[in-house]
Amino acid sequence: MAPEDLRVHTQLSTANITQRLAVPYSGSFEVIKYRLRQIYESVESSTDEANVPTLIVHERVTIRLDSESYVTLQWSSDPISDMVSDSVVAMILNIGREGPKAVPMEEETEMVAQKVVFALMVSVFGDVKVAEEGVLVITVDGDIAYLDGRSGDVECPNAALKERIKTAFRRIQGAVRPIPLSAS
């Protein structure tokens, strides 16, 4: 029976339950934001009318930094929101247990990804050098190819080598960078 039909056919009615939970946390709110973005695809930052930092996870769970000693989670109870809130609480409690850690900036994450791409390209093709502006110069059996490390564009007179490099780069990118859930 659909919830809206419950009143019509029975004497029962439906209700929405809004849950609020205070979780002890004394670290940086940016660490929570960083960790949530590692786990969830949709994490939005904002500040409410009282100028309190707020995060909204998948438009279901709201996390507010209400005090220096705790954060408050609020959600409308349903199975999915309850699961999301449970995972957020577990994550926050684990952060508190691990102690403070530095939050890597997006630029640092990108630099690490570029280093991994370079190392994997070296393992596949051998002679790989970094030129200016993220271009990799790959030499295989006398043929030279230029791979743009950002866009994946390859310039090479040898068509077979060009396709091998494009395929390898695409596979490496798939392993190094996460796939957004919205693309599926």
PDB file of C-alpha atoms in Angstrom:
ATOM      1  CA  MET A   1       0.000   0.000   0.000  1.00  0.00           C
ATOM      2  CA  ALA A   2       1.300   3.440  -0.847  1.00  0.00           C
ATOM      3  CA  PRO A   3       1.793   5.794   2.115  1.00  0.00           C
ATOM      4  CA  GLU A   4      -0.759   8.262   0.742  1.00  0.00           C
ATOM      5  CA  ASP A   5      -3.406   5.469   0.590  1.00  0.00           C
ATOM      6  CA  LEU A   6      -2.885   4.550   4.235  1.00  0.00           C
ATOM      7  CA  ARG A   7      -5.334   7.216   5.490  1.00  0.00           C
ATOM      8  CA  VAL A   8      -7.984   6.317   2.965  1.00  0.00           C
ATOM      9  CA  HIS A   9      -8.152   2.588   3.701  1.00  0.00           C
ATOM     10  CA  THR A  10      -7.185   2.474   7.392  1.00  0.00           C
ATOM     11  CA  GLN A  11      -7.312   4.604  10.507  1.00  0.00           C
ATOM     12  CA  LEU A  12      -3.511   4.944  10.446  1.00  0.00           C
ATOM     13  CA  SER A  13      -1.612   8.039   9.400  1.00  0.00           C
ATOM     14  CA  THR A  14       1.944   8.685   8.296  1.00  0.00           C
ATOM     15  CA  ALA A  15       4.545  10.906   9.900  1.00  0.00           C
ATOM     16  CA  ASN A  16       8.003  12.161   9.070  1.00  0.00           C
ATOM     17  CA  ILE A  17      10.680  11.801  11.703  1.00  0.00           C
ATOM     18  CA  THR A  18      13.527  14.295  11.704  1.00  0.00           C
ATOM     19  CA  GLN A  19      16.523  13.050  13.628  1.00  0.00           C
ATOM     20  CA  ARG A  20      19.251  15.205  15.133  1.00  0.00           C
ATOM     21  CA  LEU A  21      22.448  13.880  16.646  1.00  0.00           C
ATOM     22  CA  ALA A  22      25.390  15.684  18.264  1.00  0.00           C
ATOM     23  CA  VAL A  23      28.727  13.944  17.644  1.00  0.00           C
ATOM     24  CA  PRO A  24      31.824  14.900  19.660  1.00  0.00           C
ATOM     25  CA  TYR A  25      34.440  16.431  17.355  1.00  0.00           C
ATOM     26  CA  SER A  26      37.054  19.071  18.021  1.00  0.00           C
ATOM     27  CA  GLY A  27      39.107  19.049  14.814  1.00  0.00           C
ATOM     28  CA  SER A  28      38.947  21.137  11.677  1.00  0.00           C
ATOM     29  CA  PHE A  29      35.664  21.162   9.759  1.00  0.00           C
ATOM     30  CA  GLU A  30      37.732  21.056   6.544  1.00  0.00           C
ATOM     31  CA  VAL A  31      38.930  17.549   7.469  1.00  0.00           C
ATOM     32  CA  ILE A  32      35.314  16.345   7.648  1.00  0.00           C
ATOM     33  CA  LYS A  33      34.590  18.000   4.313  1.00  0.00           C
ATOM     34  CA  TYR A  34      37.653  16.401   2.706  1.00  0.00           C
ATOM     35  CA  ARG A  35      36.820  12.928   4.050  1.00  0.00           C
ATOM     36  CA  LEU A  36      33.175  13.175   2.991  1.00  0.00           C
ATOM     37  CA  ARG A  37      34.215  14.144  -0.533  1.00  0.00           C
ATOM     38  CA  GLN A  38      36.397  11.027  -0.640  1.00  0.00           C
ATOM     39  CA  ILE A  39      33.379   8.876   0.181  1.00  0.00           C
ATOM     40  CA  TYR A  40      30.376  10.642  -1.355  1.00  0.00           C
ATOM     41  CA  GLU A  41      29.859  12.149  -4.767  1.00  0.00           C
ATOM     42  CA  SER A  42      27.547  14.950  -3.637  1.00  0.00           C
ATOM     43  CA  VAL A  43      28.848  17.029  -0.728  1.00  0.00           C
ATOM     44  CA  GLU A  44      27.791  20.675  -0.773  1.00  0.00           C
ATOM     45  CA  SER A  45      29.263  23.393   1.443  1.00  0.00           C
ATOM     46  CA  SER A  46      27.351  26.364   2.697  1.00  0.00           C
ATOM     47  CA  THR A  47      26.759  28.531   5.707  1.00  0.00           C
ATOM     48  CA  ASP A  48      23.360  28.931   7.300  1.00  0.00           C
ATOM     49  CA  GLU A  49      21.672  32.151   8.416  1.00  0.00           C
ATOM     50  CA  ALA A  50      23.665  32.147  11.673  1.00  0.00           C
ATOM     51  CA  ASN A  51      26.905  31.949   9.646  1.00  0.00           C
ATOM     52  CA  VAL A  52      27.569  28.371  10.829  1.00  0.00           C
ATOM     53  CA  PRO A  53      29.576  26.160   8.428  1.00  0.00           C
ATOM     54  CA  THR A  54      27.323  23.457   7.000  1.00  0.00           C
ATOM     55  CA  LEU A  55      27.761  20.428   4.746  1.00  0.00           C
ATOM     56  CA  ILE A  56      24.920  18.647   2.957  1.00  0.00           C
ATOM     57  CA  VAL A  57      25.533  15.055   1.865  1.00  0.00           C
ATOM     58  CA  HIS A  58      23.381  13.838  -1.061  1.00  0.00           C
ATOM     59  CA  GLU A  59      20.681  16.372  -0.124  1.00  0.00           C
ATOM     60  CA  ARG A  60      19.796  14.071   2.792  1.00  0.00           C
ATOM     61  CA  VAL A  61      22.097  14.626   5.770  1.00  0.00           C
ATOM     62  CA  THR A  62      23.085  18.072   7.057  1.00  0.00           C
ATOM     63  CA  ILE A  63      26.255  18.437   9.140  1.00  0.00           C
ATOM     64  CA  ARG A  64      26.752  21.672  11.095  1.00  0.00           C
ATOM     65  CA  LEU A  65      29.707  22.850  13.136  1.00  0.00           C
ATOM     66  CA  ASP A  66      27.637  24.117  16.057  1.00  0.00           C
ATOM     67  CA  SER A  67      30.445  24.201  18.616  1.00  0.00           C
ATOM     68  CA  GLU A  68      34.199  23.727  18.955  1.00  0.00           C
ATOM     69  CA  SER A  69      33.541  20.412  20.676  1.00  0.00           C
ATOM     70  CA  TYR A  70      30.846  18.791  18.518  1.00  0.00           C
ATOM     71  CA  VAL A  71      29.093  18.694  15.149  1.00  0.00           C
ATOM     72  CA  THR A  72      25.372  18.208  14.661  1.00  0.00           C
ATOM     73  CA  LEU A  73      23.860  15.888  12.084  1.00  0.00           C
ATOM     74  CA  GLN A  74      20.251  16.244  11.008  1.00  0.00           C
ATOM     75  CA  TRP A  75      18.231  14.137   8.575  1.00  0.00           C
ATOM     76  CA  SER A  76      14.713  13.043   7.771  1.00  0.00           C
ATOM     77  CA  SER A  77      14.523   9.378   8.689  1.00  0.00           C
ATOM     78  CA  ASP A  78      14.338   6.813   5.891  1.00  0.00           C
ATOM     79  CA  PRO A  79      16.513   3.763   5.179  1.00  0.00           C
ATOM     80  CA  ILE A  80      18.966   5.515   2.836  1.00  0.00           C
ATOM     81  CA  SER A  81      19.344   8.660   4.929  1.00  0.00           C
ATOM     82  CA  ASP A  82      19.844   6.511   8.023  1.00  0.00           C
ATOM     83  CA  MET A  83      22.660   4.601   6.265  1.00  0.00           C
ATOM     84  CA  VAL A  84      24.310   7.823   5.102  1.00  0.00           C
ATOM     85  CA  SER A  85      24.106   9.330   8.582  1.00  0.00           C
ATOM     86  CA  ASP A  86      25.506   6.141  10.164  1.00  0.00           C
ATOM     87  CA  SER A  87      28.505   6.218   7.845  1.00  0.00           C
ATOM     88  CA  VAL A  88      29.062   9.943   8.505  1.00  0.00           C
ATOM     89  CA  VAL A  89      28.971   9.382  12.280  1.00  0.00           C
ATOM     90  CA  ALA A  90      31.437   6.472  11.988  1.00  0.00           C
ATOM     91  CA  MET A  91      33.748   8.568   9.823  1.00  0.00           C
ATOM     92  CA  ILE A  92      33.663  11.532  12.242  1.00  0.00           C
ATOM     93  CA  LEU A  93      34.339   9.309  15.242  1.00  0.00           C
ATOM     94  CA  ASN A  94      37.274   7.674  13.398  1.00  0.00           C
ATOM     95  CA  ILE A  95      38.739  11.075  12.558  1.00  0.00           C
ATOM     96  CA  GLY A  96      38.639  11.959  16.252  1.00  0.00           C
ATOM     97  CA  ARG A  97      40.394   8.709  17.147  1.00  0.00           C
ATOM     98  CA  GLU A  98      43.083   9.060  14.456  1.00  0.00           C
ATOM     99  CA  GLY A  99      44.020  12.555  15.566  1.00  0.00           C
ATOM    100  CA  PRO A 100      44.551  15.625  13.431  1.00  0.00           C
ATOM    101  CA  LYS A 101      45.997  15.183   9.983  1.00  0.00           C
ATOM    102  CA  ALA A 102      46.756  17.615   7.242  1.00  0.00           C
ATOM    103  CA  VAL A 103      44.182  17.829   4.469  1.00  0.00           C
ATOM    104  CA  PRO A 104      45.804  17.597   1.041  1.00  0.00           C
ATOM    105  CA  MET A 105      44.862  20.371  -1.295  1.00  0.00           C
ATOM    106  CA  GLU A 106      43.405  19.571  -4.716  1.00  0.00           C
ATOM    107  CA  GLU A 107      46.634  20.801  -6.345  1.00  0.00           C
ATOM    108  CA  GLU A 108      48.688  18.334  -4.291  1.00  0.00           C
ATOM    109  CA  THR A 109      46.318  15.511  -5.228  1.00  0.00           C
ATOM    110  CA  GLU A 110      46.659  16.446  -8.900  1.00  0.00           C
ATOM    111  CA  MET A 111      50.465  16.498  -8.640  1.00  0.00           C
ATOM    112  CA  VAL A 112      50.440  13.008  -7.097  1.00  0.00           C
ATOM    113  CA  ALA A 113      48.138  11.786  -9.895  1.00  0.00           C
ATOM    114  CA  GLN A 114      50.525  13.212 -12.524  1.00  0.00           C
ATOM    115  CA  LYS A 115      53.502  11.479 -10.873  1.00  0.00           C
ATOM    116  CA  VAL A 116      51.648   8.166 -10.851  1.00  0.00           C
ATOM    117  CA  VAL A 117      50.685   8.585 -14.530  1.00  0.00           C
ATOM    118  CA  PHE A 118      54.330   9.338 -15.367  1.00  0.00           C
ATOM    119  CA  ALA A 119      55.628   6.323 -13.417  1.00  0.00           C
ATOM    120  CA  LEU A 120      53.122   3.976 -15.061  1.00  0.00           C
ATOM    121  CA  MET A 121      53.887   5.327 -18.539  1.00  0.00           C
ATOM    122  CA  VAL A 122      57.606   4.701 -17.846  1.00  0.00           C
ATOM    123  CA  SER A 123      56.811   1.135 -16.789  1.00  0.00           C
ATOM    124  CA  VAL A 124      54.874   0.555 -20.018  1.00  0.00           C
ATOM    125  CA  PHE A 125      57.007   2.418 -22.594  1.00  0.00           C
ATOM    126  CA  GLY A 126      60.433   2.775 -20.967  1.00  0.00           C
ATOM    127  CA  ASP A 127      61.892   6.022 -22.293  1.00  0.00           C
ATOM    128  CA  VAL A 128      59.534   8.771 -21.085  1.00  0.00           C
ATOM    129  CA  LYS A 129      60.590  12.321 -20.324  1.00  0.00           C
ATOM    130  CA  VAL A 130      58.615  15.270 -18.995  1.00  0.00           C
ATOM    131  CA  ALA A 131      58.646  18.353 -21.208  1.00  0.00           C
ATOM    132  CA  GLU A 132      57.063  21.714 -20.482  1.00  0.00           C
ATOM    133  CA  GLU A 133      53.421  22.154 -19.411  1.00  0.00           C
ATOM    134  CA  GLY A 134      52.676  18.497 -18.624  1.00  0.00           C
ATOM    135  CA  VAL A 135      53.712  17.066 -21.990  1.00  0.00           C
ATOM    136  CA  LEU A 136      55.337  13.619 -21.883  1.00  0.00           C
ATOM    137  CA  VAL A 137      57.861  12.779 -24.595  1.00  0.00           C
ATOM    138  CA  ILE A 138      57.779   9.037 -25.264  1.00  0.00           C
ATOM    139  CA  THR A 139      60.420   7.328 -27.397  1.00  0.00           C
ATOM    140  CA  VAL A 140      59.813   3.773 -28.620  1.00  0.00           C
ATOM    141  CA  ASP A 141      62.106   2.132 -31.211  1.00  0.00           C
ATOM    142  CA  GLY A 142      63.158   5.511 -32.597  1.00  0.00           C
ATOM    143  CA  ASP A 143      59.613   6.857 -32.898  1.00  0.00           C
ATOM    144  CA  ILE A 144      58.880   9.929 -30.788  1.00  0.00           C
ATOM    145  CA  ALA A 145      55.401  10.699 -29.455  1.00  0.00           C
ATOM    146  CA  TYR A 146      54.146  13.676 -27.494  1.00  0.00           C
ATOM    147  CA  LEU A 147      51.410  13.015 -24.933  1.00  0.00           C
ATOM    148  CA  ASP A 148      49.534  15.876 -23.315  1.00  0.00           C
ATOM    149  CA  GLY A 149      49.251  14.656 -19.709  1.00  0.00           C
ATOM    150  CA  ARG A 150      46.094  16.676 -19.081  1.00  0.00           C
ATOM    151  CA  SER A 151      43.947  16.102 -22.162  1.00  0.00           C
ATOM    152  CA  GLY A 152      45.399  12.789 -23.369  1.00  0.00           C
ATOM    153  CA  ASP A 153      46.072  14.105 -26.879  1.00  0.00           C
ATOM    154  CA  VAL A 154      48.905  12.276 -28.650  1.00  0.00           C
ATOM    155  CA  GLU A 155      51.024  13.574 -31.530  1.00  0.00           C
ATOM    156  CA  CYS A 156      52.956  10.843 -33.314  1.00  0.00           C
ATOM    157  CA  PRO A 157      53.635   9.975 -36.963  1.00  0.00           C
ATOM    158  CA  ASN A 158      53.388   6.226 -36.159  1.00  0.00           C
ATOM    159  CA  ALA A 159      49.634   5.473 -35.992  1.00  0.00           C
ATOM    160  CA  ALA A 160      50.053   2.139 -34.167  1.00  0.00           C
ATOM    161  CA  LEU A 161      52.225   3.703 -31.445  1.00  0.00           C
ATOM    162  CA  LYS A 162      49.803   6.618 -31.162  1.00  0.00           C
ATOM    163  CA  GLU A 163      46.909   4.215 -30.481  1.00  0.00           C
ATOM    164  CA  ARG A 164      48.976   2.185 -27.976  1.00  0.00           C
ATOM    165  CA  ILE A 165      49.814   5.365 -26.049  1.00  0.00           C
ATOM    166  CA  LYS A 166      46.199   6.583 -26.114  1.00  0.00           C
ATOM    167  CA  THR A 167      44.946   3.214 -24.860  1.00  0.00           C
ATOM    168  CA  ALA A 168      47.568   3.005 -22.108  1.00  0.00           C
ATOM    169  CA  PHE A 169      46.881   6.586 -20.994  1.00  0.00           C
ATOM    170  CA  ARG A 170      43.108   6.004 -20.928  1.00  0.00           C
ATOM    171  CA  ARG A 171      43.556   2.868 -18.805  1.00  0.00           C
ATOM    172  CA  ILE A 172      45.982   4.588 -16.441  1.00  0.00           C
ATOM    173  CA  GLN A 173      43.603   7.543 -16.062  1.00  0.00           C
ATOM    174  CA  GLY A 174      40.811   5.104 -15.244  1.00  0.00           C
ATOM    175  CA  ALA A 175      42.941   3.615 -12.463  1.00  0.00           C
ATOM    176  CA  VAL A 176      44.309   6.885 -11.077  1.00  0.00           C
ATOM    177  CA  ARG A 177      41.253   9.119 -11.143  1.00  0.00           C
ATOM    178  CA  PRO A 178      37.938   8.042  -9.609  1.00  0.00           C
ATOM    179  CA  ILE A 179      34.920   7.578 -11.806  1.00  0.00           C
ATOM    180  CA  PRO A 180      32.098   9.971 -10.911  1.00  0.00           C
ATOM    181  CA  LEU A 181      28.893   8.162  -9.979  1.00  0.00           C
ATOM    182  CA  SER A 182      26.812  10.515 -12.116  1.00  0.00           C
ATOM    183  CA  ALA A 183      28.539   9.160 -15.245  1.00  0.00           C
ATOM    184  CA  SER A 184      27.062   5.699 -14.729  1.00  0.00           C
TER     185      SER A 184
END
